[in-house]
Coordinates of C-alpha atoms and ligand atoms in Angstrom, one line a residue:
M125 CA -20.2 88.3 -42.4
S126 CA -19.3 85.6 -40.0
I127 CA -18.2 84.5 -36.6
D128 CA -15.5 82.0 -36.0
L129 CA -15.6 79.5 -33.1
L130 CA -12.8 78.0 -31.1
L131 CA -13.7 74.8 -29.2
G132 CA -12.1 72.1 -27.1
L133 CA -12.4 68.6 -28.7
Q134 CA -11.5 66.5 -25.6
W135 CA -12.4 66.8 -21.9
G136 CA -11.3 70.4 -21.5
D137 CA -8.0 72.1 -20.8
E138 CA -6.8 71.7 -24.4
G139 CA -5.2 75.1 -24.3
K140 CA -8.1 77.2 -25.5
G141 CA -7.1 80.3 -23.5
K142 CA -3.6 80.3 -25.0
I143 CA -4.8 80.1 -28.6
V144 CA -7.6 82.6 -28.2
D145 CA -5.0 85.1 -26.8
V146 CA -2.8 84.3 -29.8
L147 CA -5.6 84.8 -32.3
T148 CA -7.2 87.9 -30.8
K149 CA -5.1 90.2 -33.0
N150 CA -7.2 89.0 -35.9
Y151 CA -10.5 89.8 -34.2
D152 CA -12.6 92.8 -33.0
I153 CA -14.7 90.9 -30.5
I154 CA -14.0 87.9 -28.3
A155 CA -17.1 86.3 -26.9
R156 CA -17.6 83.6 -24.3
F157 CA -20.8 81.7 -24.9
Q158 CA -21.3 79.0 -22.2
G159 CA -19.9 77.6 -19.0
G160 CA -18.8 79.7 -16.0
P161 CA -16.0 79.8 -13.5
N162 CA -15.6 76.0 -13.8
A163 CA -13.4 77.0 -16.7
G164 CA -9.7 77.8 -16.2
H165 CA -8.0 79.3 -19.2
T166 CA -4.2 79.9 -18.9
L167 CA -2.3 82.6 -20.8
K168 CA 1.4 83.0 -20.7
F169 CA 3.4 85.9 -22.1
D170 CA 6.2 88.2 -21.1
G171 CA 7.0 86.0 -18.1
F172 CA 3.4 86.3 -16.8
S173 CA 1.1 83.4 -16.3
H174 CA -2.6 84.3 -15.9
V175 CA -5.7 82.1 -15.4
L176 CA -9.1 83.4 -16.6
H177 CA -12.3 81.8 -15.4
T178 CA -15.2 84.0 -16.7
I179 CA -13.4 86.8 -18.6
P180 CA -12.7 86.0 -22.2
S181 CA -9.1 85.4 -23.2
G182 CA -9.0 88.5 -25.5
I183 CA -8.8 90.8 -22.4
F184 CA -5.0 91.5 -22.7
H185 CA -5.3 92.8 -26.3
P186 CA -5.3 96.6 -26.4
T187 CA -8.4 97.2 -28.4
A188 CA -10.5 94.0 -28.7
L189 CA -13.9 94.1 -27.1
N190 CA -14.6 91.1 -24.8
L191 CA -18.1 89.9 -24.4
I192 CA -19.7 87.5 -21.8
G193 CA -22.7 86.1 -23.6
N194 CA -26.2 85.0 -22.4
G195 CA -25.2 81.4 -22.3
V196 CA -22.6 82.0 -19.6
V197 CA -23.3 81.7 -15.8
I198 CA -21.5 84.3 -13.7
D199 CA -20.5 84.1 -10.1
P200 CA -20.1 87.8 -9.1
V201 CA -17.7 86.9 -6.3
I202 CA -15.3 84.9 -8.6
F203 CA -15.7 87.5 -11.3
Q204 CA -14.7 90.3 -8.9
T205 CA -11.6 88.4 -7.9
E206 CA -10.7 88.0 -11.6
I207 CA -11.1 91.7 -12.1
D208 CA -8.9 92.5 -9.0
K209 CA -6.2 90.2 -10.2
L210 CA -6.0 92.1 -13.5
E211 CA -5.3 95.4 -11.7
P212 CA -1.6 95.5 -12.6
F213 CA -2.5 95.4 -16.3
N214 CA -4.5 98.7 -16.2
I215 CA -7.3 97.4 -18.3
D216 CA -10.1 99.9 -19.2
F217 CA -12.8 97.5 -18.1
P218 CA -16.0 99.5 -18.8
N219 CA -14.8 100.0 -22.4
K220 CA -13.4 96.5 -22.9
L221 CA -15.7 94.1 -21.1
F222 CA -19.4 93.9 -21.7
I223 CA -21.9 91.5 -20.1
S224 CA -25.1 90.1 -21.5
K225 CA -28.2 91.1 -19.5
K226 CA -29.5 87.6 -20.2
A227 CA -26.5 85.8 -18.5
H228 CA -27.6 83.9 -15.4
L229 CA -26.2 84.5 -11.9
I230 CA -24.6 81.9 -9.7
L231 CA -25.9 82.6 -6.2
P232 CA -24.1 81.4 -3.0
T233 CA -26.9 78.8 -2.5
H234 CA -26.2 77.4 -6.0
R235 CA -22.7 76.6 -4.8
L236 CA -24.0 75.0 -1.6
L237 CA -26.4 72.9 -3.6
D238 CA -23.6 71.8 -5.9
A239 CA -21.5 70.7 -2.9
A240 CA -24.4 69.0 -1.2
S241 CA -25.4 67.1 -4.4
E242 CA -21.8 65.9 -4.9
A243 CA -21.4 64.9 -1.3
S244 CA -24.7 62.9 -1.5
K245 CA -23.5 60.9 -4.5
G246 CA -20.5 59.3 -2.7
K247 CA -18.5 57.2 -5.2
A248 CA -20.8 58.2 -8.1
K249 CA -19.9 61.9 -7.8
I250 CA -19.3 63.8 -11.1
G251 CA -16.1 65.4 -9.8
S252 CA -17.7 68.8 -10.2
T253 CA -15.5 71.9 -9.7
L254 CA -18.2 72.9 -7.1
K255 CA -18.7 76.3 -8.6
G256 CA -22.5 76.0 -8.7
I257 CA -22.7 75.4 -12.4
G258 CA -25.2 72.5 -12.4
P259 CA -27.7 74.0 -10.0
T260 CA -27.6 77.4 -11.8
Y261 CA -28.3 75.9 -15.2
M262 CA -31.1 73.8 -13.6
D263 CA -32.7 77.0 -12.4
K264 CA -32.3 78.5 -15.8
T265 CA -34.1 75.6 -17.6
G266 CA -36.5 75.3 -14.7
R267 CA -37.4 79.0 -15.3
N268 CA -36.4 80.1 -11.8
G269 CA -33.1 81.7 -12.5
I270 CA -31.9 85.3 -11.9
R271 CA -30.2 87.1 -14.8
V272 CA -27.7 89.9 -14.8
G273 CA -30.3 92.3 -16.1
D274 CA -32.5 91.6 -13.1
I275 CA -30.1 93.1 -10.5
V276 CA -30.9 96.6 -11.5
L277 CA -34.7 96.1 -11.1
P278 CA -36.5 97.4 -8.0
D279 CA -37.7 93.9 -7.0
W280 CA -34.4 92.2 -7.4
K281 CA -33.9 91.5 -3.7
D282 CA -37.3 89.9 -3.5
R283 CA -36.4 87.6 -6.4
Y284 CA -33.2 86.8 -4.7
E285 CA -35.0 86.0 -1.4
N286 CA -37.5 83.8 -3.1
L287 CA -34.9 81.7 -4.9
K288 CA -32.8 81.5 -1.8
Q289 CA -35.7 80.2 0.3
K290 CA -36.4 77.5 -2.4
H291 CA -32.7 76.5 -2.2
L292 CA -32.7 76.4 1.6
K293 CA -35.6 74.0 1.5
M294 CA -33.7 71.8 -1.0
L295 CA -30.6 72.0 1.2
S296 CA -32.5 70.9 4.3
S297 CA -32.9 67.5 2.6
F298 CA -29.1 67.2 2.5
E299 CA -28.9 67.9 6.3
G300 CA -25.5 67.1 7.8
L301 CA -23.7 66.7 4.5
I302 CA -22.3 70.2 4.3
E303 CA -21.7 73.1 6.7
F304 CA -22.1 76.7 5.7
D305 CA -22.3 80.3 7.0
L306 CA -24.8 81.8 4.5
A307 CA -24.7 85.3 6.1
A308 CA -20.9 85.5 5.4
L309 CA -21.3 84.2 1.9
E310 CA -24.1 86.8 1.2
E311 CA -22.1 89.7 2.5
V312 CA -19.3 89.0 -0.1
F313 CA -21.9 88.3 -2.8
F314 CA -23.8 91.6 -2.4
K315 CA -20.6 93.6 -2.4
A316 CA -19.6 91.8 -5.6
I317 CA -23.0 92.5 -7.2
E318 CA -22.3 96.3 -6.7
E319 CA -19.0 95.9 -8.4
L320 CA -20.6 94.0 -11.3
K321 CA -22.9 96.9 -11.8
K322 CA -19.9 99.1 -12.8
L323 CA -19.6 97.2 -16.1
P324 CA -21.9 97.7 -19.1
F325 CA -24.9 95.3 -19.3
V326 CA -25.8 94.8 -23.0
D327 CA -28.2 93.1 -25.3
S328 CA -25.3 91.0 -26.5
E329 CA -27.2 89.4 -29.4
N330 CA -28.0 92.9 -30.8
L331 CA -24.4 94.1 -30.3
L332 CA -23.1 91.1 -32.2
H333 CA -25.6 91.3 -35.0
T334 CA -24.7 95.0 -35.5
A335 CA -21.0 94.2 -35.3
I336 CA -21.1 91.4 -37.8
K337 CA -23.2 93.5 -40.2
E338 CA -20.5 96.2 -40.0
G339 CA -17.9 93.7 -41.0
K340 CA -16.3 93.3 -37.6
K341 CA -14.6 90.0 -36.8
V342 CA -15.9 87.9 -33.9
L343 CA -14.3 84.9 -32.3
A344 CA -16.4 82.8 -29.9
E345 CA -14.4 81.2 -27.2
G346 CA -15.6 77.8 -25.9
A347 CA -15.1 76.5 -22.4
Q348 CA -14.8 72.9 -21.2
G349 CA -14.6 70.4 -24.1
S350 CA -16.9 68.5 -26.5
L351 CA -16.7 65.3 -24.4
L352 CA -18.1 67.3 -21.5
D353 CA -21.1 68.5 -23.5
I354 CA -24.5 68.0 -21.8
D355 CA -25.8 66.0 -24.8
F356 CA -22.8 64.6 -26.6
G357 CA -20.4 64.1 -23.7
T358 CA -19.9 61.1 -21.4
Y359 CA -23.2 61.7 -19.6
P360 CA -23.7 62.0 -16.6
F361 CA -20.0 62.8 -16.2
V362 CA -20.4 66.1 -18.1
T363 CA -20.9 69.7 -17.4
S364 CA -24.4 71.4 -17.7
S365 CA -24.0 73.4 -20.9
T366 CA -23.7 72.9 -24.6
T367 CA -20.0 73.0 -25.1
T368 CA -20.2 72.1 -28.8
A369 CA -20.7 74.5 -31.8
A370 CA -24.5 74.7 -31.4
G371 CA -23.8 76.3 -27.9
A372 CA -22.4 79.3 -29.6
C373 CA -25.7 79.9 -31.4
T374 CA -27.8 79.7 -28.3
G375 CA -25.2 81.2 -26.0
L376 CA -24.7 84.3 -28.1
G377 CA -27.8 84.6 -30.3
V378 CA -26.1 84.1 -33.6
A379 CA -27.6 82.0 -36.4
P380 CA -25.9 78.8 -37.7
N381 CA -25.4 80.4 -41.1
A382 CA -23.4 83.2 -39.5
I383 CA -20.7 80.7 -38.4
G384 CA -17.5 80.8 -40.4
D385 CA -14.5 78.7 -39.3
V386 CA -14.7 76.2 -36.5
F387 CA -11.3 75.8 -34.8
G388 CA -11.0 72.5 -33.0
I389 CA -8.3 72.3 -30.4
F390 CA -6.8 69.1 -29.0
K391 CA -3.8 67.9 -27.0
A392 CA -1.3 65.5 -28.7
Y393 CA -2.4 63.2 -25.9
T394 CA -5.6 63.2 -23.7
T395 CA -6.4 64.4 -20.2
R396 CA -9.5 64.4 -18.1
V397 CA -10.1 66.0 -14.6
G398 CA -13.0 64.7 -12.5
S399 CA -14.9 61.4 -12.7
G400 CA -16.1 59.5 -15.8
P401 CA -14.9 57.0 -18.3
F402 CA -11.6 57.6 -20.2
P403 CA -10.7 54.5 -22.4
T404 CA -7.1 55.5 -23.2
E405 CA -6.2 56.5 -19.6
L406 CA -2.8 55.4 -18.4
F407 CA -2.0 54.2 -14.9
D408 CA 1.7 53.5 -15.6
E409 CA 4.9 55.5 -15.9
D410 CA 3.9 56.9 -19.3
G411 CA 0.8 58.5 -17.8
E412 CA 2.8 59.8 -14.9
T413 CA 5.4 61.3 -17.3
M414 CA 2.7 63.1 -19.3
G415 CA 1.2 64.6 -16.1
R416 CA 4.6 65.7 -14.8
V417 CA 6.1 67.1 -18.0
G418 CA 2.7 68.6 -19.1
M419 CA 2.2 70.0 -15.6
E420 CA -1.3 68.6 -15.7
F421 CA -3.0 70.1 -12.8
G422 CA -6.4 71.8 -13.0
A423 CA -6.2 75.5 -13.5
T424 CA -9.4 76.0 -11.5
T425 CA -9.2 73.3 -8.8
G426 CA -5.5 72.3 -8.8
R427 CA -6.6 68.6 -9.0
A428 CA -4.2 66.3 -10.9
R429 CA -5.5 65.6 -14.4
R430 CA -5.8 62.0 -15.5
C431 CA -3.6 61.4 -18.6
G432 CA -3.6 59.0 -21.5
W433 CA -2.9 58.4 -25.2
I434 CA -4.7 60.3 -28.0
D435 CA -8.1 58.8 -28.9
L436 CA -9.0 59.2 -32.6
V437 CA -12.5 57.6 -32.1
A438 CA -13.4 60.4 -29.7
L439 CA -11.7 63.1 -31.8
K440 CA -13.4 62.1 -35.0
Y441 CA -16.8 62.2 -33.1
A442 CA -16.0 65.7 -31.7
I443 CA -14.9 67.0 -35.2
R444 CA -18.2 65.8 -36.7
V445 CA -20.5 67.1 -34.0
N446 CA -18.8 70.6 -34.2
G447 CA -18.2 70.8 -38.0
V448 CA -14.5 71.6 -37.3
T449 CA -12.8 73.2 -40.3
Q450 CA -9.3 73.6 -38.9
L451 CA -7.4 71.8 -36.1
M452 CA -4.9 73.0 -33.6
M453 CA -2.6 70.6 -31.9
M454 CA -1.2 71.5 -28.4
K455 CA 1.5 70.1 -26.2
G456 CA 3.4 68.0 -28.7
D457 CA 6.5 69.0 -26.7
V458 CA 5.3 67.0 -23.8
L459 CA 5.7 63.7 -25.8
S460 CA 9.4 64.3 -26.5
G461 CA 11.4 61.4 -25.2
F462 CA 8.7 58.7 -25.5
E463 CA 10.3 55.7 -27.3
K464 CA 6.9 54.8 -28.9
I465 CA 3.7 56.8 -29.2
K466 CA 0.3 55.0 -29.1
V467 CA -2.7 56.2 -31.0
C468 CA -6.2 54.7 -30.3
T469 CA -7.8 54.1 -33.7
S470 CA -10.8 51.9 -32.7
Y471 CA -12.6 50.3 -29.7
K472 CA -13.0 46.6 -29.2
T473 CA -16.6 45.8 -28.1
K474 CA -18.6 42.6 -27.7
D475 CA -19.8 43.2 -31.3
G476 CA -16.3 43.5 -32.7
S477 CA -14.1 46.4 -33.4
I478 CA -15.8 49.8 -33.9
K479 CA -14.6 53.2 -35.1
H480 CA -17.6 55.3 -34.1
F481 CA -18.2 56.8 -30.6
P482 CA -20.8 54.5 -28.9
F483 CA -23.5 55.2 -26.4
S484 CA -21.2 54.0 -23.5
I485 CA -17.4 54.1 -23.3
D486 CA -17.4 52.5 -19.9
P487 CA -14.6 50.0 -19.5
E488 CA -17.0 47.1 -19.5
H489 CA -18.2 48.1 -23.0
V490 CA -15.0 49.2 -24.8
T491 CA -11.3 48.5 -24.8
P492 CA -9.1 50.8 -26.9
E493 CA -7.2 49.4 -29.8
Y494 CA -3.9 51.1 -30.7
I495 CA -1.4 51.5 -33.5
E496 CA 2.2 52.4 -32.4
M497 CA 4.3 55.1 -33.9
E498 CA 8.0 56.0 -33.5
G499 CA 8.6 58.7 -30.8
W500 CA 11.0 61.6 -31.1
K501 CA 13.8 62.6 -28.7
E502 CA 14.3 66.2 -29.6
D503 CA 13.1 69.1 -27.4
L504 CA 10.4 71.0 -29.4
T505 CA 10.0 74.0 -27.2
E506 CA 12.6 76.2 -28.9
L507 CA 11.3 75.5 -32.5
T508 CA 9.9 78.4 -34.5
A509 CA 9.0 76.8 -37.8
E510 CA 7.5 73.6 -39.2
D511 CA 10.7 72.8 -41.2
Q512 CA 12.6 72.3 -37.9
F513 CA 10.2 69.5 -36.8
P514 CA 11.9 66.1 -36.2
K515 CA 10.8 63.5 -38.8
A516 CA 8.9 61.4 -36.3
F517 CA 6.9 64.5 -35.1
N518 CA 6.1 65.4 -38.7
D519 CA 4.9 61.8 -39.3
Y520 CA 2.7 62.0 -36.2
I521 CA 1.1 65.2 -37.4
A522 CA 0.6 63.8 -41.0
Y523 CA -1.0 60.6 -39.7
L524 CA -3.4 62.6 -37.5
E525 CA -4.3 64.9 -40.4
K526 CA -5.0 62.0 -42.7
E527 CA -7.1 60.1 -40.1
L528 CA -9.0 63.2 -39.0
E529 CA -9.5 64.5 -42.5
T530 CA -8.9 68.0 -41.3
P531 CA -5.8 70.2 -41.6
I532 CA -3.8 71.0 -38.5
K533 CA -3.1 74.7 -38.9
I534 CA -1.5 75.5 -35.5
V535 CA 1.1 73.4 -33.6
S536 CA 1.8 74.6 -30.1
V537 CA 5.2 73.6 -28.6
G538 CA 5.0 75.3 -25.2
P539 CA 2.7 77.3 -23.0
D540 CA 4.0 80.7 -24.0
R541 CA 2.2 82.9 -26.7
K542 CA 5.5 82.7 -28.7
Q543 CA 5.6 78.9 -28.7
T544 CA 3.0 78.8 -31.5
I545 CA 3.7 77.6 -35.0
F546 CA 1.4 78.3 -37.9
R547 CA 1.3 75.9 -40.8
Ligands
GDP831 P1 -7.9 75.7 -21.4 O1 -8.8 75.4 -20.3 O2 -8.3 74.9 -22.7 O3 -7.7 77.1 -21.7 O4 -6.5 75.0 -21.0 P2 -5.8 75.2 -19.5 O5 -5.2 76.5 -19.4 O6 -6.7 74.7 -18.5 O7 -4.7 74.0 -19.7 C1 -3.7 74.1 -20.6 C2 -2.4 74.0 -19.9 O8 -1.3 73.7 -20.8 C3 -2.0 75.4 -19.4 O9 -1.2 75.2 -18.2 C4 -1.2 76.0 -20.5 O10 -0.2 77.0 -20.0 C5 -0.4 74.8 -21.0 N1 -0.1 74.8 -22.4 C6 -0.8 75.3 -23.5 N2 -0.3 74.9 -24.6 C7 0.9 74.2 -24.3 C8 1.9 73.6 -25.1 O11 1.8 73.6 -26.4 N3 2.9 73.0 -24.4 C9 2.9 72.9 -23.1 N4 3.9 72.3 -22.5 N5 2.0 73.5 -22.3 C10 1.0 74.1 -22.9
IMO832 P1 -11.9 74.5 -19.2 O1 -12.7 75.5 -19.9 C1 -11.7 70.4 -17.6 C2 -15.3 69.0 -15.5 C3 -15.2 68.8 -14.0 C4 -16.2 67.6 -13.8 C5 -17.3 68.0 -14.8 C6 -18.5 68.8 -14.2 O2 -10.8 75.0 -18.4 O3 -11.4 73.5 -20.2 P2 -18.9 71.2 -13.3 O4 -18.0 72.1 -12.4 O5 -19.1 71.8 -14.6 O6 -20.1 70.8 -12.6 O7 -18.0 69.9 -13.5 O8 -16.7 68.8 -15.8 N1 -14.9 70.3 -15.9 C7 -13.8 70.6 -16.6 N2 -12.7 69.9 -16.9 N3 -11.7 71.7 -17.9 C8 -12.8 72.5 -17.7 O9 -12.9 73.8 -18.2 C9 -13.9 72.0 -16.9 N4 -15.0 72.5 -16.5 C10 -15.7 71.5 -15.9 O10 -13.9 68.4 -13.6 O11 -15.6 66.4 -14.2
MG833 MG1 -8.8 74.8 -18.3

């Protein structure tokens, strides 16, 4: 009786969507537990490439049920666009996609507040995806939010108006920073709300308890990454939800003792999109090569992702905070051709060399310290089994496993579903 979790261990975009899609065949239910359309999860198969933002990555499987949990924030407009884009796949949505009544709604004014807040910060901006995530979670914890279950209540429009008026007052203090046509935004929003009503709204915690009791297998899909967690990430350059394992408990209503395996997913190097410290970031040709070969552009915003070497200090921290039981290493293929591969094993600080993740990883406080390993020349993208790995690649994997004290069970060598090697 358990639920497995799959979480990103870095700053997001580790390849969560790809692996959830690959693993769905082993599960009855795939459940998203936090975040919202700031996420962009890419799936590739049969020559298609598809990006999901709110919909769980099990949606292409013929029978698995996909659940959007209470911890998620939903923008009905983006959600509708996602549903429309899936039309060619003939998915039986009302039977395959359920939404928690307790999930909060992103209103058009939440997005405006996000944009205004970022514009007001100037150089100190978070680099938000501007999807209204922060303001929506603020209203949730401020006890002002509107939930999916509210939109079928007779007074829903009054609740909407009240919250909108509050937001307009707040927006007036940002006068001149952003321009908007709220009437146009609302027209699209209310249309999308009617579409949202076509899907089943459920007490998702109850659905999950029953399913787990019946022996059904559940996989919880994380969004963002551990270093973007509201508590354990590089605050304030984080997102507004609990992206770490505890977020699955609060975002789905499952107890900690119901959690089985925790799959931690990481890239063979590191990327970050948006602002904030990134000790191993590269500003040279190596970083440029990672970005180009890895096609490191945000799946949600199209922004170029910052690239750098793998950081074991940060990874060990994320593994501990999440209680990771198995690792999955993505994008090793991108490192083919590097003469030497660097691995950050500690940070130099004014108090000497440290191996734990400190309060601040700003450049004035830490400098990464590296060991160097041999690179490999071989193309990995056609490989189908571990025994075909070049020696230097095997050495890299073995070193990471030893340092991280956790087995690497999946090695991904390309974006396609098929380019996945189990160990
Ligand atoms: P997510 O947000 O964690 O689901 O990850 P994204 O979809 O935002 O970013 C991962 C990107 O890497 C996508 O473009 C994937 O198609 C791609 N990708 C995933 N695994 C691999 C891999 O092993 N090798 C390569 N080259 N690309 C991969
Ligand atoms: P997936 O699920 C990478 C980053 C943004 C910004 C910060 C706050 O695809 O891995 P927000 O929109 O939440 O206010 O942005 O978090 N960010 C992500 N970076 N992948 C994501 O999701 C992200 N979601 C948010 O770039 O720095
Ligand atoms: Mg992504």
